[in-house]
């Protein structure tokens, strides 16, 4: 899942990027109102974490503009403004959740995942195919009911493909879900990741096939299908 983090404090932004990255999210950072608006124009995000006190504008104004434009992306406000009127104002402006600073990283991650599990949002709880099951809330990956160890990127790739079983997912869509703007990605990084995951699935006894559709992308299928 890809998040847009809008926070002008560089130190806090770096801390949040690491914590959210460790939880399995690809994170793009924006430190100003202008950068955030440009990010919305450049990509699609599964959720947004929004600070209100931006140096060149107010976060609530940005939120209202996105909602007026029809953008329904889940937004969690993360701010030092913790008064009742602030919380009510943020929610009335279109925020889906509101968390005051200071906060615990575990709670922030849990709240983001809760937003993504809501009806119509991006995060289902369990994705199954053949003898495998990916619990996205954990996340955990099971083969024949036994826990299998995958890296964060391998889990993210499996999630992207398992959301469209039997369908080809384009290379561009996969890379957008796996990597943020700031990631340094080699030209063959995705191929290497797919090859490693394919070998690991085979060695662990997964009864699914990870197919390469040359020039297009990748897909997963149940071997029985």
Coordinates of C-alpha atoms in Angstrom, one line a residue:
X1 CA 0.0 0.0 0.0
X2 CA 1.2 3.5 -0.9
X3 CA 0.9 6.4 1.5
X4 CA 1.4 10.1 1.1
X5 CA 2.9 11.6 4.3
X6 CA 2.5 15.4 4.5
X7 CA 4.6 16.7 7.3
X8 CA 7.0 19.7 7.4
X9 CA 9.2 18.6 10.3
X10 CA 12.0 16.7 8.6
X11 CA 13.1 14.8 11.6
X12 CA 9.6 13.6 12.4
X13 CA 8.9 12.9 8.7
X14 CA 12.0 10.6 8.5
X15 CA 10.9 8.8 11.7
X16 CA 7.4 8.3 10.3
X17 CA 8.7 7.1 6.9
X18 CA 10.9 4.5 8.6
X19 CA 8.2 3.3 11.0
X20 CA 5.5 3.1 8.3
X21 CA 8.1 1.4 5.9
X22 CA 8.8 -1.2 8.5
X23 CA 5.1 -1.9 8.7
X24 CA 5.1 -2.6 4.9
X25 CA 4.0 0.6 3.4
X26 CA 5.6 2.5 0.5
X27 CA 5.8 6.1 1.7
X28 CA 6.1 9.3 -0.3
X29 CA 6.9 12.5 1.7
X30 CA 5.8 16.1 1.1
X31 CA 6.9 18.9 3.4
X32 CA 4.7 21.7 2.0
X33 CA 1.2 22.5 0.7
X34 CA 2.7 22.9 -2.8
X35 CA 4.7 19.6 -2.7
X36 CA 1.6 17.8 -1.5
X37 CA -0.6 19.2 -4.2
X38 CA 2.0 18.2 -6.8
X39 CA 2.2 14.7 -5.3
X40 CA -1.6 14.3 -5.7
X41 CA -1.2 15.2 -9.3
X42 CA 1.6 12.8 -10.0
X43 CA 0.3 9.6 -8.4
X44 CA -2.5 7.7 -6.6
X45 CA -2.3 6.9 -2.9
X46 CA -4.1 4.4 -0.8
X47 CA -4.1 6.7 2.3
X48 CA -2.8 10.1 3.4
X49 CA -1.3 11.2 6.7
X50 CA -1.8 15.0 7.0
X51 CA -0.2 17.5 9.3
X52 CA -2.2 20.7 9.5
X53 CA 0.6 23.3 10.2
X54 CA 2.3 23.5 6.8
X55 CA 4.7 26.4 6.1
X56 CA 2.9 27.6 2.9
X57 CA -0.7 26.8 3.7
X58 CA -3.1 25.1 6.0
X59 CA -3.7 21.4 5.9
X60 CA -7.4 21.7 6.3
X61 CA -7.5 23.9 3.2
X62 CA -5.7 21.2 1.2
X63 CA -8.1 18.5 2.6
X64 CA -11.2 20.6 1.7
X65 CA -9.8 21.1 -1.8
X66 CA -9.2 17.3 -2.3
X67 CA -12.7 16.5 -1.1
X68 CA -14.3 19.2 -3.3
X69 CA -12.4 17.6 -6.3
X70 CA -14.0 14.3 -5.5
X71 CA -10.9 12.6 -4.0
X72 CA -12.1 10.0 -1.5
X73 CA -8.7 8.8 -0.4
X74 CA -8.7 8.0 3.4
X75 CA -7.0 10.8 5.3
X76 CA -5.7 10.6 8.8
X77 CA -4.8 14.0 10.4
X78 CA -1.7 13.9 12.5
X79 CA -1.2 17.2 14.3
X80 CA -0.4 19.0 17.6
X81 CA -3.8 20.7 17.4
X82 CA -5.6 18.5 19.9
X83 CA -8.5 20.7 21.1
X84 CA -12.1 19.5 20.7
X85 CA -12.9 22.2 18.2
X86 CA -9.7 21.2 16.2
X87 CA -10.8 17.5 16.1
X88 CA -14.4 18.3 15.1
X89 CA -13.2 20.8 12.5
X90 CA -10.8 18.3 11.0
X91 CA -13.4 15.5 10.8
X92 CA -16.0 17.9 9.4
X93 CA -13.6 19.0 6.7
X94 CA -13.4 15.4 5.5
X95 CA -10.8 13.6 7.5
X96 CA -11.4 10.0 8.3
X97 CA -9.5 9.9 11.5
X98 CA -7.6 12.3 13.8
X99 CA -4.5 11.5 15.9
X100 CA -2.9 14.1 18.1
X101 CA 0.9 14.5 18.7
X102 CA 2.6 13.0 20.6
X103 CA 1.6 9.5 19.6
X104 CA 2.8 5.9 19.5
X105 CA 3.9 4.5 16.2
X106 CA 2.1 1.3 16.9
X107 CA -1.2 3.3 17.2
X108 CA -0.6 5.2 14.0
X109 CA 0.1 2.0 12.0
X110 CA -3.0 0.4 13.5
X111 CA -5.2 3.4 12.6
X112 CA -3.9 3.5 9.1
X113 CA -4.6 -0.2 8.6
X114 CA -8.1 0.3 10.1
X115 CA -8.8 3.0 7.6
X116 CA -7.7 0.7 4.7
X117 CA -9.9 -2.1 5.9
X118 CA -13.1 0.0 5.7
X119 CA -15.6 -1.0 3.0
X120 CA -14.3 0.3 -0.4
X121 CA -10.8 0.9 0.9
X122 CA -7.6 -0.8 -0.2
X123 CA -6.8 -3.3 2.5
X124 CA -8.7 -6.6 2.8
X125 CA -7.9 -8.7 5.9
X126 CA -7.1 -12.0 4.3
X127 CA -6.2 -12.9 0.7
X128 CA -6.2 -16.6 -0.2
X129 CA -5.3 -18.6 -3.3
X130 CA -4.6 -22.3 -3.5
X131 CA -2.9 -23.3 -0.3
X132 CA -1.6 -19.9 0.6
X133 CA -3.1 -17.1 2.8
X134 CA -1.9 -13.6 3.2
X135 CA -3.2 -11.9 6.3
X136 CA -2.6 -8.2 5.5
X137 CA -3.5 -7.0 9.0
X138 CA -0.4 -8.8 10.4
X139 CA 1.0 -9.1 8.0
X140 CA 1.6 -12.8 7.9
X141 CA 2.0 -15.3 5.1
X142 CA 0.8 -18.9 5.5
X143 CA 1.3 -22.0 3.3
X144 CA -0.8 -25.0 4.2
X145 CA -1.5 -23.2 7.5
X146 CA 2.2 -22.8 8.4
X147 CA 3.9 -19.5 8.7
X148 CA 6.3 -18.7 5.9
X149 CA 8.9 -15.9 6.2
X150 CA 8.9 -13.4 3.4
X151 CA 10.6 -10.0 3.2
X152 CA 8.6 -6.8 3.4
X153 CA 8.9 -6.3 -0.4
X154 CA 8.0 -9.9 -1.1
X155 CA 4.9 -9.6 1.1
X156 CA 3.9 -6.3 -0.7
X157 CA 4.4 -8.0 -4.1
X158 CA 2.2 -10.9 -3.1
X159 CA -0.5 -8.6 -1.8
X160 CA -0.6 -6.7 -5.1
X161 CA -0.9 -9.8 -7.2
X162 CA -3.3 -11.6 -4.8
X163 CA -5.7 -8.7 -5.1
X164 CA -6.1 -9.7 -8.8
X165 CA -5.7 -13.5 -9.0
X166 CA -5.6 -14.7 -12.6
X167 CA -5.3 -11.2 -13.9
X168 CA -2.2 -9.6 -15.3
X169 CA -0.9 -6.7 -13.2
X170 CA 1.2 -4.3 -15.2
X171 CA 4.8 -3.6 -14.3
X172 CA 4.0 0.0 -13.8
X173 CA 1.2 -0.7 -11.3
X174 CA 3.4 -3.1 -9.4
X175 CA 6.3 -0.6 -9.2
X176 CA 4.0 2.2 -8.1
X177 CA 2.8 0.0 -5.2
X178 CA 6.2 -1.2 -4.2
X179 CA 8.4 1.8 -4.4
X180 CA 8.1 5.4 -3.3
X181 CA 9.5 8.4 -5.2
X182 CA 12.6 8.5 -3.0
X183 CA 13.5 4.8 -3.5
X184 CA 16.6 4.1 -5.6
X185 CA 15.3 1.3 -7.9
X186 CA 17.5 -0.5 -10.4
X187 CA 16.2 -1.3 -13.9
X188 CA 16.0 -5.0 -13.1
X189 CA 14.9 -4.7 -9.4
X190 CA 11.4 -6.0 -10.0
X191 CA 12.7 -9.0 -12.1
X192 CA 15.1 -9.9 -9.3
X193 CA 12.3 -9.6 -6.7
X194 CA 9.9 -11.8 -8.7
X195 CA 12.6 -14.4 -9.4
X196 CA 13.5 -14.6 -5.7
X197 CA 9.9 -14.9 -4.6
X198 CA 9.1 -17.5 -7.3
X199 CA 12.0 -19.7 -6.0
X200 CA 10.9 -19.2 -2.4
X201 CA 7.3 -20.2 -3.1
X202 CA 8.4 -23.3 -4.9
X203 CA 10.7 -24.4 -2.1
X204 CA 8.0 -23.9 0.5
X205 CA 5.4 -25.9 -1.4
X206 CA 3.0 -23.2 -2.5
X207 CA 0.6 -24.5 -5.1
X208 CA 0.3 -21.3 -7.1
X209 CA 2.1 -20.1 -10.2
X210 CA 3.7 -16.7 -10.5
X211 CA 3.7 -16.0 -14.3
X212 CA 5.7 -13.4 -16.2
X213 CA 3.8 -11.9 -19.1
X214 CA 6.6 -10.5 -21.1
X215 CA 6.4 -6.8 -21.9
X216 CA 3.2 -6.4 -19.8
X217 CA 3.6 -7.6 -16.2
X218 CA 2.9 -10.5 -13.8
X219 CA 0.1 -12.6 -12.4
X220 CA -0.6 -15.4 -9.9
X221 CA -2.8 -18.4 -10.6
X222 CA -3.9 -21.4 -8.6
X223 CA -2.2 -24.5 -10.1
X224 CA -5.5 -26.3 -10.1
X225 CA -6.9 -23.6 -12.4

